[in-house]
Coordinates of C-alpha atoms in Angstrom, one line a residue:
M217 CA -9.0 73.4 -39.7
A218 CA -6.9 70.2 -39.3
R219 CA -7.5 67.2 -41.5
A220 CA -9.5 64.4 -40.2
S221 CA -7.7 61.1 -39.4
F222 CA -7.8 58.3 -42.0
G223 CA -9.5 55.1 -41.2
I224 CA -8.4 51.7 -42.6
G225 CA -9.3 48.4 -41.0
T226 CA -9.6 49.0 -37.3
V227 CA -6.9 51.7 -37.4
R228 CA -7.0 55.4 -37.7
V229 CA -4.0 57.4 -39.0
R230 CA -3.6 60.9 -37.8
P231 CA -2.7 63.7 -40.3
G232 CA 1.1 64.1 -40.6
Y233 CA 1.8 60.5 -39.8
A234 CA 2.5 57.2 -41.6
R235 CA 1.5 53.9 -40.2
E236 CA 1.7 50.2 -41.2
V237 CA -1.5 48.2 -41.0
E238 CA -2.1 44.4 -41.2
L239 CA -5.4 43.5 -42.7
P240 CA -6.5 40.0 -41.9
I241 CA -6.9 37.6 -44.8
T242 CA -7.1 34.0 -43.5
R243 CA -5.4 31.6 -41.2
L244 CA -3.1 28.7 -42.0
V245 CA -3.9 25.2 -40.7
T246 CA -1.4 25.9 -37.9
G247 CA -3.5 28.8 -36.8
A248 CA -1.1 31.5 -37.9
E249 CA -2.8 34.5 -39.3
I250 CA -2.1 35.7 -42.9
T251 CA -2.5 39.4 -43.3
L252 CA -2.3 42.0 -46.1
P253 CA 0.4 44.5 -45.3
V254 CA -0.5 48.1 -46.0
R255 CA 1.3 51.4 -45.3
V256 CA -0.7 54.6 -45.1
V257 CA 1.0 58.0 -45.5
H258 CA -1.6 60.5 -44.3
G259 CA -0.4 64.0 -45.1
R260 CA -0.9 67.0 -42.9
E261 CA -2.2 69.0 -45.9
D262 CA -5.3 68.3 -47.9
G263 CA -5.0 66.5 -51.2
P264 CA -6.2 63.5 -53.2
T265 CA -6.1 59.9 -52.0
V266 CA -4.0 57.6 -54.2
W267 CA -3.4 53.8 -53.9
V268 CA -0.4 51.8 -55.2
T269 CA -0.4 48.0 -55.4
A270 CA 2.1 45.4 -56.4
A271 CA 2.6 41.6 -56.5
I272 CA -1.0 40.8 -57.3
H273 CA 0.9 38.0 -59.0
G274 CA 3.2 36.6 -56.3
D275 CA 6.3 36.3 -58.5
E276 CA 6.2 39.9 -59.7
V277 CA 8.6 41.6 -57.3
V278 CA 9.7 44.7 -59.2
G279 CA 6.7 46.6 -57.9
I280 CA 7.5 45.7 -54.3
E281 CA 10.9 47.5 -54.5
V282 CA 9.3 50.4 -56.4
I283 CA 6.9 51.0 -53.5
R284 CA 9.6 50.7 -50.9
R285 CA 11.7 53.4 -52.7
V286 CA 8.7 55.7 -53.1
L287 CA 7.7 55.4 -49.4
A288 CA 11.3 56.0 -48.3
R289 CA 11.2 59.5 -49.8
L290 CA 7.9 60.7 -48.5
N291 CA 7.5 62.9 -45.4
P292 CA 3.9 62.8 -44.1
R293 CA 4.4 66.2 -42.4
T294 CA 4.9 67.9 -45.8
F295 CA 2.8 65.5 -47.9
H296 CA -0.5 66.6 -49.4
G297 CA -3.3 64.1 -49.4
T298 CA -3.1 60.4 -48.6
L299 CA -1.2 57.4 -50.1
V300 CA -2.3 53.9 -49.5
A301 CA 0.4 51.4 -50.5
A302 CA 0.0 47.6 -50.6
P303 CA 3.3 46.2 -51.8
I304 CA 2.4 42.5 -51.6
V305 CA -1.2 41.9 -52.5
N306 CA -0.8 38.1 -53.2
V307 CA 0.9 37.3 -49.9
L308 CA 0.4 33.5 -50.2
G309 CA 1.8 33.4 -53.7
F310 CA 4.7 35.6 -52.8
T311 CA 5.8 33.5 -49.9
A312 CA 5.6 30.4 -52.0
G313 CA 7.4 32.0 -55.0
D314 CA 4.4 31.4 -57.1
R315 CA 2.4 33.6 -59.5
Y316 CA -0.9 32.2 -58.4
L317 CA -2.7 31.4 -55.1
P318 CA -2.6 28.0 -53.6
D319 CA -5.8 26.9 -55.4
R320 CA -4.1 28.0 -58.7
R321 CA -6.5 30.9 -59.2
D322 CA -5.2 34.1 -60.8
L323 CA -5.9 36.9 -58.3
N324 CA -6.0 39.4 -61.1
R325 CA -9.0 37.6 -62.7
S326 CA -10.9 37.6 -59.4
F327 CA -11.9 41.3 -58.9
P328 CA -14.1 42.8 -57.5
G329 CA -14.5 39.7 -55.4
S330 CA -16.9 38.7 -52.7
A331 CA -16.7 38.5 -48.9
R332 CA -18.2 35.0 -49.1
G333 CA -16.4 33.6 -52.1
S334 CA -13.2 31.6 -52.7
L335 CA -9.9 32.7 -51.2
A336 CA -9.0 34.7 -54.3
S337 CA -12.5 36.3 -54.2
R338 CA -12.1 37.2 -50.5
I339 CA -8.7 38.7 -51.0
A340 CA -10.0 40.7 -54.0
H341 CA -12.9 42.0 -52.0
L342 CA -10.6 43.0 -49.1
V343 CA -8.3 45.0 -51.5
M344 CA -11.3 46.7 -53.2
T345 CA -12.9 47.6 -49.8
E346 CA -9.8 48.7 -47.9
V347 CA -7.5 50.0 -50.6
V348 CA -9.0 50.7 -54.0
G349 CA -12.3 52.0 -52.6
R350 CA -10.6 54.7 -50.7
G351 CA -8.8 56.5 -53.6
E352 CA -9.7 58.2 -56.8
V353 CA -6.3 57.4 -58.5
G354 CA -4.5 54.1 -58.6
I355 CA -1.3 52.6 -59.9
D356 CA -1.0 48.9 -60.2
L357 CA 2.6 47.5 -60.7
H358 CA 3.4 44.4 -62.7
T359 CA 6.2 42.6 -64.5
G360 CA 6.2 40.0 -67.3
S361 CA 4.9 36.5 -66.6
F362 CA 7.3 33.6 -66.2
G363 CA 9.7 33.3 -69.1
R364 CA 9.1 36.8 -70.3
T365 CA 10.4 40.3 -69.6
N366 CA 8.8 43.6 -70.4
H367 CA 10.0 47.0 -71.6
P368 CA 8.9 49.8 -69.1
Q369 CA 5.4 50.9 -70.1
V370 CA 2.1 52.1 -68.9
R371 CA -1.2 50.6 -69.9
A372 CA -4.3 52.7 -69.5
D373 CA -7.4 54.1 -71.0
L374 CA -5.8 56.8 -73.0
D375 CA -9.2 58.0 -74.4
D376 CA -10.1 59.2 -70.9
P377 CA -8.5 62.7 -70.5
R378 CA -7.8 62.5 -66.8
T379 CA -6.1 59.1 -67.2
R380 CA -4.2 60.2 -70.2
L381 CA -2.7 63.1 -68.3
L382 CA -1.6 60.8 -65.5
A383 CA 0.0 58.4 -68.0
E384 CA 1.9 61.3 -69.5
A385 CA 3.0 62.4 -66.1
F386 CA 4.3 58.9 -65.3
G387 CA 6.6 59.3 -68.2
A388 CA 7.3 55.6 -69.1
P389 CA 9.0 55.0 -72.4
V390 CA 5.8 53.7 -73.9
M391 CA 2.1 54.1 -73.0
I392 CA -0.4 51.7 -74.5
N393 CA -4.1 52.2 -74.9
A394 CA -5.0 48.8 -73.4
R395 CA -8.5 47.3 -73.2
L396 CA -9.8 46.3 -69.8
R397 CA -9.7 42.6 -68.9
D398 CA -12.6 41.1 -67.0
G399 CA -11.8 40.3 -63.4
S400 CA -8.7 42.5 -63.3
L401 CA -8.0 45.0 -60.6
R402 CA -7.8 47.8 -63.2
A403 CA -11.2 46.9 -64.6
A404 CA -12.9 46.7 -61.2
A405 CA -11.3 50.0 -60.0
R406 CA -12.2 51.7 -63.3
E407 CA -15.8 50.5 -62.7
R408 CA -15.8 52.4 -59.4
G409 CA -14.7 55.6 -61.1
A410 CA -10.9 55.5 -60.3
A411 CA -8.3 56.6 -62.9
V412 CA -5.9 53.7 -63.1
L413 CA -2.5 53.2 -64.5
L414 CA -1.0 49.7 -64.9
Y415 CA 2.8 49.7 -65.0
E416 CA 4.7 46.8 -66.7
A417 CA 8.4 46.3 -66.6
G418 CA 11.0 43.6 -66.1
E419 CA 10.9 39.9 -65.4
A420 CA 9.1 37.8 -62.8
W421 CA 11.0 36.9 -59.6
R422 CA 13.8 39.3 -60.4
F423 CA 14.8 42.8 -59.2
D424 CA 15.6 44.4 -62.6
E425 CA 17.2 47.7 -61.6
W426 CA 16.2 49.5 -64.9
A427 CA 12.6 48.5 -64.4
I428 CA 12.6 49.6 -60.7
E429 CA 14.2 52.9 -61.5
A430 CA 11.6 53.7 -64.2
G431 CA 8.8 52.7 -62.0
T432 CA 9.9 54.6 -59.0
A433 CA 10.4 57.8 -61.1
G434 CA 7.0 57.3 -62.7
V435 CA 5.1 56.9 -59.4
R436 CA 6.9 59.9 -58.0
R437 CA 6.1 62.0 -61.0
V438 CA 2.4 61.1 -60.7
L439 CA 2.3 62.1 -57.1
A440 CA 4.0 65.4 -58.0
S441 CA 1.5 66.0 -60.8
L442 CA -1.3 65.7 -58.4
G443 CA 0.2 68.3 -56.1
M444 CA 1.0 65.7 -53.3
T445 CA 4.8 66.3 -53.3
D446 CA 7.2 68.9 -54.6
P447 CA 7.9 68.8 -58.3
V448 CA 10.3 66.2 -59.6
A449 CA 12.4 65.8 -62.7
T450 CA 10.5 65.3 -65.9
P451 CA 11.4 62.5 -68.3
T452 CA 14.0 63.2 -70.9
A453 CA 11.6 62.3 -73.7
P454 CA 7.8 62.1 -74.0
S455 CA 6.2 58.6 -73.9
L456 CA 5.7 56.9 -77.2
V457 CA 2.0 56.1 -77.8
S458 CA 0.6 52.8 -79.0
R459 CA -2.9 51.6 -79.7
S460 CA -2.1 48.2 -81.1
S461 CA 0.5 45.5 -80.7
S462 CA 1.1 41.9 -81.7
W463 CA 3.6 39.0 -81.2
V464 CA 6.0 37.7 -83.7
R465 CA 5.7 33.9 -83.4
A466 CA 8.1 31.1 -84.0
R467 CA 7.6 29.4 -87.5
R468 CA 9.8 26.5 -86.5
T469 CA 10.8 24.6 -83.4
G470 CA 14.4 25.4 -82.4
I471 CA 16.9 27.1 -80.2
L472 CA 16.3 30.8 -80.2
Q473 CA 18.8 33.6 -80.5
I474 CA 17.2 37.1 -80.3
D475 CA 19.1 40.1 -81.7
A476 CA 16.5 42.7 -81.0
V477 CA 16.6 44.5 -77.7
L478 CA 14.0 46.0 -75.4
G479 CA 12.9 49.4 -76.7
Q480 CA 14.3 49.0 -80.2
R481 CA 12.5 50.6 -83.0
V482 CA 11.9 48.2 -85.9
S483 CA 10.4 48.2 -89.4
V484 CA 8.6 45.5 -91.3
G485 CA 11.2 42.9 -92.4
D486 CA 13.9 43.8 -89.9
R487 CA 15.8 40.8 -88.6
L488 CA 14.9 40.2 -84.9
G489 CA 16.7 36.9 -84.3
S490 CA 17.0 33.3 -85.6
L491 CA 16.1 29.7 -84.8
S492 CA 18.8 27.0 -85.0
D493 CA 19.2 23.3 -84.3
S494 CA 21.4 21.9 -81.6
F495 CA 24.5 22.0 -83.9
G496 CA 24.0 25.7 -84.7
K497 CA 22.5 25.2 -88.2
T498 CA 20.1 28.1 -88.9
L499 CA 16.6 26.8 -89.4
R500 CA 14.7 30.0 -89.8
L501 CA 15.3 33.8 -89.4
V502 CA 12.9 35.8 -87.2
H503 CA 11.7 39.0 -88.9
A504 CA 9.4 41.9 -87.8
D505 CA 6.0 41.6 -89.3
R506 CA 5.0 45.2 -88.3
S507 CA 6.8 48.5 -87.6
G508 CA 7.0 49.8 -84.1
I509 CA 8.9 49.3 -80.9
V510 CA 9.9 46.1 -79.1
I511 CA 8.0 46.0 -75.8
G512 CA 8.6 42.4 -74.8
R513 CA 10.2 39.1 -75.5
T514 CA 10.5 35.5 -74.4
T515 CA 13.5 34.5 -72.3
A516 CA 13.2 30.8 -73.2
P517 CA 16.1 29.4 -75.2
L518 CA 14.0 26.6 -76.6
V519 CA 10.8 27.4 -78.5
N520 CA 8.1 25.5 -80.3
R521 CA 6.4 26.4 -83.5
G522 CA 3.7 29.0 -82.7
D523 CA 5.3 30.2 -79.5
A524 CA 5.3 34.0 -78.9
L525 CA 8.8 35.4 -79.3
I526 CA 8.8 39.2 -79.6
H527 CA 6.1 41.7 -78.8
V528 CA 6.0 44.7 -81.1
A529 CA 3.8 47.8 -80.4
G530 CA 2.8 49.9 -83.3
L531 CA 3.3 53.6 -82.9
D532 CA 0.2 55.4 -84.0
E533 CA 1.1 59.0 -83.1
A534 CA 4.0 61.0 -84.6
V535 CA 6.6 61.5 -82.0
E536 CA 10.4 61.9 -81.9
P537 CA 12.3 58.5 -81.8
L538 CA 13.2 57.3 -78.4
P539 CA 16.7 56.0 -77.6
R540 CA 16.9 52.4 -76.6
H541 CA 16.2 51.9 -73.0
H542 CA 19.2 51.1 -70.8
L543 CA 19.4 47.3 -70.3
D544 CA 21.1 44.9 -68.1
P545 CA 23.8 43.6 -70.6
D546 CA 22.7 40.1 -69.9
L547 CA 19.0 40.8 -70.8
D548 CA 16.9 40.9 -73.8
P549 CA 13.2 42.1 -73.6
D550 CA 9.5 41.0 -73.4
L551 CA 5.9 41.3 -72.3
D552 CA 2.6 39.5 -72.4
P553 CA -0.5 41.8 -72.7
D554 CA -2.8 39.0 -71.9
R555 CA -1.3 38.0 -68.5
S556 CA -1.3 41.2 -66.4

């Protein structure tokens, strides 16, 4: 028996077809309508329903390109199940080049939202109703906040067996057992029973190719692991596993030079960089205060005492060392676990 059509908003998508849908959000003072763009790939064959979201923070553009590349390789006639993709969740922030909404609210602290609440709450409610609520598996794509860049990684509840298998299938260089944050999309989706992966990689407002490549490959591997597509290449090395991380902070105000690179394995006491004055006199060396892998760093040249410089994730499970991730030669790495 043929699959039923897939309903979203006021549209129904027939099996074996893909369709773009515009879900109304609000109107500008000019009367122009602002909508949430969604693309539904409704396979001809039965299978799970998966959602993928990006740009919940309007300046995090890596995920937008990841979704574009994933969709470009899907054929709804041979696809199993349904994919609901929302590449630009924070449309207003994205068009303004801003992380937040016009009222400065953080959309990723506004879930599950309300149909009668603030603009952020209404957008969150729309996403939960039309996107998240329709799938049993979700992948939320992020980058570092402004002035930081992230090593490719998956954050998830690694104590949940189903989620752990999905994280392993994604195959990011690192997977982190991350706690849920109140108001986040991941927390709200998890509350509704979905298995959710949060992917972090790259820098805000920038198409970092290495971050896009890792994200695209990871999403495709998850779809393949769920039987929605043909098998794809497995990662060259298993993901490193971390259950704790901390930031190395500046002990002096100064101009920062970072020697450590994204994905580098470090030990306690290793030199990670230095702080100098405007004439180049070294004021303080920066050393690792824990062993692990560098998963993030600031991109700011000037730092104040106490600023977060380099994020190191401890490796709590015995695994083979992972080679340094390929980097843009002009880049050094970073991530903020509290901002996604």
